[in-house]
Amino acid sequence: MSPPARLGVFGDPVEHSRSPVFHNAALRAAGIDASYVKIHVPPEKAAAAFRALPQAGFIGANVTIPHKAAALEAMDEADDYARRSGSVNTVVVQGERLLGFNTDGPGLVRAIREEFSVDLRDLRVILLGAGGGAGRAIAVQCAMESCERLVLVNRTLEKAQALAAELAPSFRSDRLVGPVERLQVIGFEEAALREQLAHADLIINTTSVGMRRTDAPLIPPSLLTPNLMIYDTVYASGRTRLLDDASAVGARCANGLSMLLHQGALSFEIWFDRAAPLDVMRGALMEEEV
Ligand code: NAP
């Protein structure tokens, strides 16, 4: 008999989610009598679905598109990072209460360290898609890490400007006396990108642009140079155009699978207050990938 469903991921759609594969492997490896399931919830039912978790005997849950902001609203309590990023991806059931966390930003920090052997806080970051949910979560993480520089790039400029106004206090310091501002906002114009890339180490893509071969490049390939690191949070099979263009010039690059893995491992740590069996989780994810 399979263990009872006591964890799951809420989403709409949710069929694509890879979380059950590595969470179930982790639960088995840790000898925990629970299984992790996909839970399809349309937006109008999200709040009620979160409130039903204690009654259903759940330990907790993950939350994916489009419910992360609604999840924050539904929590009785949320940690500082979840509140600042405006979203929750990890729920803990504590009696009748729901506690919210977000492991996307901390997961990215671990992924960057693993992929490039550097710490996010030491990098000058260009964030593409800073107006979206994932972009905001990563921008807040960069601010909390006080990374060297952060350039918010977004198609809708006002969204990135509003975010920059919120984050500005974290970048007001005399730590870096450099030639350029530590926090800046630009659109996708070539001249502005060229200027900022001259003072950058890492590009993070949080738009979903590039999965289709017909997508126009987010950044003109001629602006990419071998000294850059490129992290694309997209983790669907196949490479984005940005990663193809980056590897063609010899830049170091990685896709979002490592962030997916580490945000999941951090959720496990929050639910069970013990280290996640990371190798088991990675193995399960990679097995599914081939
Ligand atoms: P979202 O809230 O819908 O945000 C989408 C972002 O993409 C916005 O900034 C939007 O700009 C921008 N965008 C959309 N189309 C564009 C275009 N044609 N040109 C330029 N910019 C465009 O989505 P999200 O929830 O943040 O998710 C974004 C991506 O992050 C997804 O692909 C997802 O797979 C990935 N993600 C990965 C992980 C992981 O663990 N690896 C975790 C979370 C998310 P505007 O503001 O101008 O509309």
GROMACS .gro file of N, CA, C and O in nm, residues 167-235:
model
  276
  167LEU      N    1   1.355   4.838  -0.292
  167LEU     CA    2   1.483   4.775  -0.258
  167LEU      C    3   1.596   4.874  -0.232
  167LEU      O    4   1.701   4.837  -0.179
  168ALA      N    5   1.572   4.999  -0.270
  168ALA     CA    6   1.680   5.099  -0.265
  168ALA      C    7   1.754   5.105  -0.130
  168ALA      O    8   1.878   5.112  -0.129
  169PRO      N    9   1.684   5.099  -0.015
  169PRO     CA   10   1.757   5.110   0.112
  169PRO      C   11   1.867   5.003   0.127
  169PRO      O   12   1.971   5.030   0.187
  170SER      N   13   1.844   4.885   0.071
  170SER     CA   14   1.944   4.777   0.084
  170SER      C   15   2.070   4.806   0.004
  170SER      O   16   2.173   4.743   0.024
  171PHE      N   17   2.059   4.896  -0.093
  171PHE     CA   18   2.175   4.922  -0.178
  171PHE      C   19   2.243   5.055  -0.146
  171PHE      O   20   2.335   5.096  -0.214
  172ARG      N   21   2.191   5.120  -0.041
  172ARG     CA   22   2.251   5.248   0.000
  172ARG      C   23   2.362   5.220   0.100
  172ARG      O   24   2.337   5.199   0.218
  173SER      N   25   2.484   5.209   0.049
  173SER     CA   26   2.597   5.191   0.141
  173SER      C   27   2.721   5.238   0.069
  173SER      O   28   2.720   5.257  -0.053
  174ASP      N   29   2.828   5.253   0.142
  174ASP     CA   30   2.952   5.295   0.076
  174ASP      C   31   3.041   5.174   0.049
  174ASP      O   32   3.159   5.186   0.027
  175ARG      N   33   2.978   5.054   0.052
  175ARG     CA   34   3.056   4.932   0.036
  175ARG      C   35   3.133   4.929  -0.096
  175ARG      O   36   3.249   4.894  -0.101
  176LEU      N   37   3.067   4.970  -0.203
  176LEU     CA   38   3.134   4.965  -0.333
  176LEU      C   39   3.144   5.106  -0.389
  176LEU      O   40   3.044   5.170  -0.418
  177VAL      N   41   3.265   5.152  -0.401
  177VAL     CA   42   3.281   5.283  -0.464
  177VAL      C   43   3.319   5.254  -0.608
  177VAL      O   44   3.435   5.248  -0.645
  178GLY      N   45   3.219   5.227  -0.688
  178GLY     CA   46   3.244   5.187  -0.827
  178GLY      C   47   3.204   5.296  -0.923
  178GLY      O   48   3.157   5.402  -0.883
  179PRO      N   49   3.222   5.269  -1.053
  179PRO     CA   50   3.191   5.369  -1.153
  179PRO      C   51   3.042   5.382  -1.182
  179PRO      O   52   3.000   5.476  -1.249
  180VAL      N   53   2.962   5.288  -1.133
  180VAL     CA   54   2.818   5.289  -1.166
  180VAL      C   55   2.736   5.268  -1.040
  180VAL      O   56   2.784   5.214  -0.941
  181GLU      N   57   2.609   5.308  -1.047
  181GLU     CA   58   2.515   5.291  -0.935
  181GLU      C   59   2.499   5.144  -0.902
  181GLU      O   60   2.499   5.060  -0.992
  182ARG      N   61   2.477   5.113  -0.773
  182ARG     CA   62   2.461   4.972  -0.734
  182ARG      C   63   2.325   4.916  -0.774
  182ARG      O   64   2.311   4.795  -0.792
  183LEU      N   65   2.223   5.001  -0.783
  183LEU     CA   66   2.089   4.953  -0.819
  183LEU      C   67   2.037   5.036  -0.935
  183LEU      O   68   2.029   5.159  -0.925
  184GLN      N   69   2.005   4.970  -1.046
  184GLN     CA   70   1.955   5.043  -1.162
  184GLN      C   71   1.839   4.970  -1.229
  184GLN      O   72   1.824   4.849  -1.210
  185VAL      N   73   1.762   5.046  -1.307
  185VAL     CA   74   1.648   4.990  -1.379
  185VAL      C   75   1.662   5.026  -1.526
  185VAL      O   76   1.685   5.143  -1.558
  186ILE      N   77   1.647   4.927  -1.614
  186ILE     CA   78   1.648   4.955  -1.757
  186ILE      C   79   1.544   4.868  -1.828
  186ILE      O   80   1.494   4.771  -1.772
  187GLY      N   81   1.515   4.906  -1.954
  187GLY     CA   82   1.432   4.821  -2.038
  187GLY      C   83   1.523   4.730  -2.120
  187GLY      O   84   1.642   4.717  -2.090
  188PHE      N   85   1.467   4.669  -2.224
  188PHE     CA   86   1.547   4.576  -2.304
  188PHE      C   87   1.618   4.645  -2.422
  188PHE      O   88   1.652   4.579  -2.519
  189GLU      N   89   1.643   4.776  -2.412
  189GLU     CA   90   1.709   4.846  -2.524
  189GLU      C   91   1.856   4.805  -2.530
  189GLU      O   92   1.924   4.797  -2.427
  190GLU      N   93   1.903   4.788  -2.653
  190GLU     CA   94   2.039   4.737  -2.673
  190GLU      C   95   2.147   4.826  -2.609
  190GLU      O   96   2.238   4.776  -2.543
  191ALA      N   97   2.134   4.958  -2.625
  191ALA     CA   98   2.239   5.047  -2.573
  191ALA      C   99   2.247   5.038  -2.420
  191ALA      O  100   2.356   5.032  -2.362
  192ALA      N  101   2.131   5.036  -2.356
  192ALA     CA  102   2.129   5.029  -2.209
  192ALA      C  103   2.185   4.895  -2.162
  192ALA      O  104   2.262   4.889  -2.065
  193LEU      N  105   2.149   4.788  -2.231
  193LEU     CA  106   2.200   4.655  -2.194
  193LEU      C  107   2.352   4.651  -2.210
  193LEU      O  108   2.424   4.600  -2.123
  194ARG      N  109   2.402   4.706  -2.319
  194ARG     CA  110   2.546   4.707  -2.346
  194ARG      C  111   2.622   4.779  -2.232
  194ARG      O  112   2.721   4.729  -2.180
  195GLU      N  113   2.567   4.892  -2.193
  195GLU     CA  114   2.631   4.972  -2.088
  195GLU      C  115   2.634   4.893  -1.955
  195GLU      O  116   2.735   4.890  -1.886
  196GLN      N  117   2.523   4.829  -1.923
  196GLN     CA  118   2.516   4.757  -1.795
  196GLN      C  119   2.598   4.629  -1.797
  196GLN      O  120   2.656   4.590  -1.695
  197LEU      N  121   2.603   4.563  -1.911
  197LEU     CA  122   2.678   4.437  -1.919
  197LEU      C  123   2.828   4.458  -1.899
  197LEU      O  124   2.900   4.367  -1.860
  198ALA      N  125   2.873   4.580  -1.922
  198ALA     CA  126   3.015   4.610  -1.900
  198ALA      C  127   3.050   4.609  -1.751
  198ALA      O  128   3.166   4.605  -1.714
  199HIS      N  129   2.946   4.612  -1.666
  199HIS     CA  130   2.967   4.614  -1.521
  199HIS      C  131   2.889   4.500  -1.456
  199HIS      O  132   2.822   4.520  -1.354
  200ALA      N  133   2.890   4.384  -1.518
  200ALA     CA  134   2.810   4.272  -1.467
  200ALA      C  135   2.890   4.142  -1.470
  200ALA      O  136   2.982   4.125  -1.550
  201ASP      N  137   2.853   4.051  -1.378
  201ASP     CA  138   2.914   3.917  -1.375
  201ASP      C  139   2.813   3.809  -1.413
  201ASP      O  140   2.848   3.711  -1.477
  202LEU      N  141   2.688   3.830  -1.370
  202LEU     CA  142   2.587   3.724  -1.382
  202LEU      C  143   2.458   3.778  -1.441
  202LEU      O  144   2.408   3.881  -1.396
  203ILE      N  145   2.407   3.708  -1.543
  203ILE     CA  146   2.273   3.739  -1.595
  203ILE      C  147   2.179   3.628  -1.546
  203ILE      O  148   2.210   3.510  -1.561
  204ILE      N  149   2.066   3.669  -1.487
  204ILE     CA  150   1.964   3.570  -1.448
  204ILE      C  151   1.839   3.599  -1.531
  204ILE      O  152   1.790   3.712  -1.532
  205ASN      N  153   1.790   3.497  -1.600
  205ASN     CA  154   1.665   3.515  -1.675
  205ASN      C  155   1.548   3.459  -1.595
  205ASN      O  156   1.548   3.342  -1.560
  206THR      N  157   1.450   3.545  -1.567
  206THR     CA  158   1.327   3.497  -1.503
  206THR      C  159   1.206   3.523  -1.592
  206THR      O  160   1.093   3.519  -1.545
  207THR      N  161   1.229   3.552  -1.720
  207THR     CA  162   1.117   3.552  -1.814
  207THR      C  163   1.110   3.410  -1.873
  207THR      O  164   1.204   3.332  -1.860
  208SER      N  165   0.997   3.379  -1.936
  208SER     CA  166   0.989   3.246  -1.998
  208SER      C  167   1.025   3.254  -2.146
  208SER      O  168   1.009   3.158  -2.220
  209VAL      N  169   1.077   3.369  -2.187
  209VAL     CA  170   1.110   3.390  -2.329
  209VAL      C  171   1.230   3.304  -2.368
  209VAL      O  172   1.328   3.296  -2.295
  210GLY      N  173   1.219   3.241  -2.484
  210GLY     CA  174   1.335   3.167  -2.536
  210GLY      C  175   1.313   3.019  -2.551
  210GLY      O  176   1.396   2.947  -2.608
  211MET      N  177   1.200   2.968  -2.500
  211MET     CA  178   1.176   2.825  -2.511
  211MET      C  179   1.144   2.785  -2.655
  211MET      O  180   1.173   2.675  -2.698
  212ARG      N  181   1.082   2.879  -2.729
  212ARG     CA  182   1.049   2.848  -2.869
  212ARG      C  183   1.158   2.903  -2.959
  212ARG      O  184   1.208   3.014  -2.936
  213ARG      N  185   1.194   2.824  -3.059
  213ARG     CA  186   1.303   2.866  -3.149
  213ARG      C  187   1.267   2.996  -3.222
  213ARG      O  188   1.354   3.068  -3.266
  214THR      N  189   1.136   3.024  -3.231
  214THR     CA  190   1.093   3.144  -3.301
  214THR      C  191   1.101   3.270  -3.212
  214THR      O  192   1.083   3.381  -3.261
  215ASP      N  193   1.123   3.253  -3.081
  215ASP     CA  194   1.131   3.369  -2.992
  215ASP      C  195   1.249   3.457  -3.032
  215ASP      O  196   1.359   3.407  -3.059
  216ALA      N  197   1.225   3.588  -3.032
  216ALA     CA  198   1.336   3.681  -3.058
  216ALA      C  199   1.431   3.674  -2.939
  216ALA      O  200   1.388   3.647  -2.826
  217PRO      N  201   1.562   3.696  -2.960
  217PRO     CA  202   1.655   3.689  -2.846
  217PRO      C  203   1.624   3.800  -2.744
  217PRO      O  204   1.593   3.912  -2.783
  218LEU      N  205   1.630   3.766  -2.617
  218LEU     CA  206   1.606   3.865  -2.511
  218LEU      C  207   1.718   3.968  -2.511
  218LEU      O  208   1.697   4.085  -2.486
  219ILE      N  209   1.838   3.917  -2.536
  219ILE     CA  210   1.957   4.002  -2.541
  219ILE      C  211   2.026   3.975  -2.674
  219ILE      O  212   2.044   3.858  -2.709
  220PRO      N  213   2.063   4.078  -2.748
  220PRO     CA  214   2.132   4.052  -2.874
  220PRO      C  215   2.257   3.967  -2.848
  220PRO      O  216   2.337   4.000  -2.759
  221PRO      N  217   2.272   3.855  -2.919
  221PRO     CA  218   2.385   3.764  -2.892
  221PRO      C  219   2.520   3.835  -2.896
  221PRO      O  220   2.612   3.797  -2.824
  222SER      N  221   2.531   3.940  -2.977
  222SER     CA  222   2.660   4.010  -2.989
  222SER      C  223   2.701   4.079  -2.858
  222SER      O  224   2.816   4.117  -2.841
  223LEU      N  225   2.608   4.094  -2.763
  223LEU     CA  226   2.641   4.158  -2.635
  223LEU      C  227   2.697   4.059  -2.533
  223LEU      O  228   2.748   4.098  -2.428
  224LEU      N  229   2.685   3.929  -2.563
  224LEU     CA  230   2.729   3.828  -2.466
  224LEU      C  231   2.879   3.804  -2.480
  224LEU      O  232   2.931   3.797  -2.591
  225THR      N  233   2.947   3.791  -2.366
  225THR     CA  234   3.093   3.776  -2.367
  225THR      C  235   3.134   3.657  -2.278
  225THR      O  236   3.059   3.620  -2.187
  226PRO      N  237   3.252   3.600  -2.303
  226PRO     CA  238   3.291   3.477  -2.231
  226PRO      C  239   3.307   3.494  -2.081
  226PRO      O  240   3.302   3.396  -2.007
  227ASN      N  241   3.329   3.616  -2.033
  227ASN     CA  242   3.349   3.636  -1.889
  227ASN      C  243   3.218   3.628  -1.809
  227ASN      O  244   3.220   3.620  -1.686
  228LEU      N  245   3.104   3.629  -1.879
  228LEU     CA  246   2.974   3.631  -1.808
  228LEU      C  247   2.932   3.492  -1.762
  228LEU      O  248   2.969   3.391  -1.822
  229MET      N  249   2.854   3.489  -1.652
  229MET     CA  250   2.782   3.368  -1.612
  229MET      C  251   2.635   3.393  -1.643
  229MET      O  252   2.585   3.503  -1.620
  230ILE      N  253   2.567   3.290  -1.697
  230ILE     CA  254   2.426   3.306  -1.733
  230ILE      C  255   2.347   3.196  -1.664
  230ILE      O  256   2.374   3.077  -1.683
  231TYR      N  257   2.248   3.238  -1.583
  231TYR     CA  258   2.160   3.140  -1.519
  231TYR      C  259   2.019   3.163  -1.568
  231TYR      O  260   1.962   3.271  -1.550
  232ASP      N  261   1.962   3.060  -1.634
  232ASP     CA  262   1.825   3.071  -1.685
  232ASP      C  263   1.734   2.990  -1.593
  232ASP      O  264   1.751   2.868  -1.583
  233THR      N  265   1.639   3.057  -1.527
  233THR     CA  266   1.555   2.984  -1.431
  233THR      C  267   1.459   2.886  -1.499
  233THR      O  268   1.403   2.799  -1.435
  234VAL      N  269   1.442   2.901  -1.631
  234VAL     CA  270   1.358   2.806  -1.704
  234VAL      C  271   1.423   2.668  -1.696
  234VAL      O  272   1.544   2.655  -1.713
  235TYR      N  273   1.343   2.566  -1.665
  235TYR     CA  274   1.402   2.433  -1.653
  235TYR      C  275   1.334   2.327  -1.740
  235TYR      O  276   1.362   2.209  -1.727
   0.00000   0.00000   0.00000
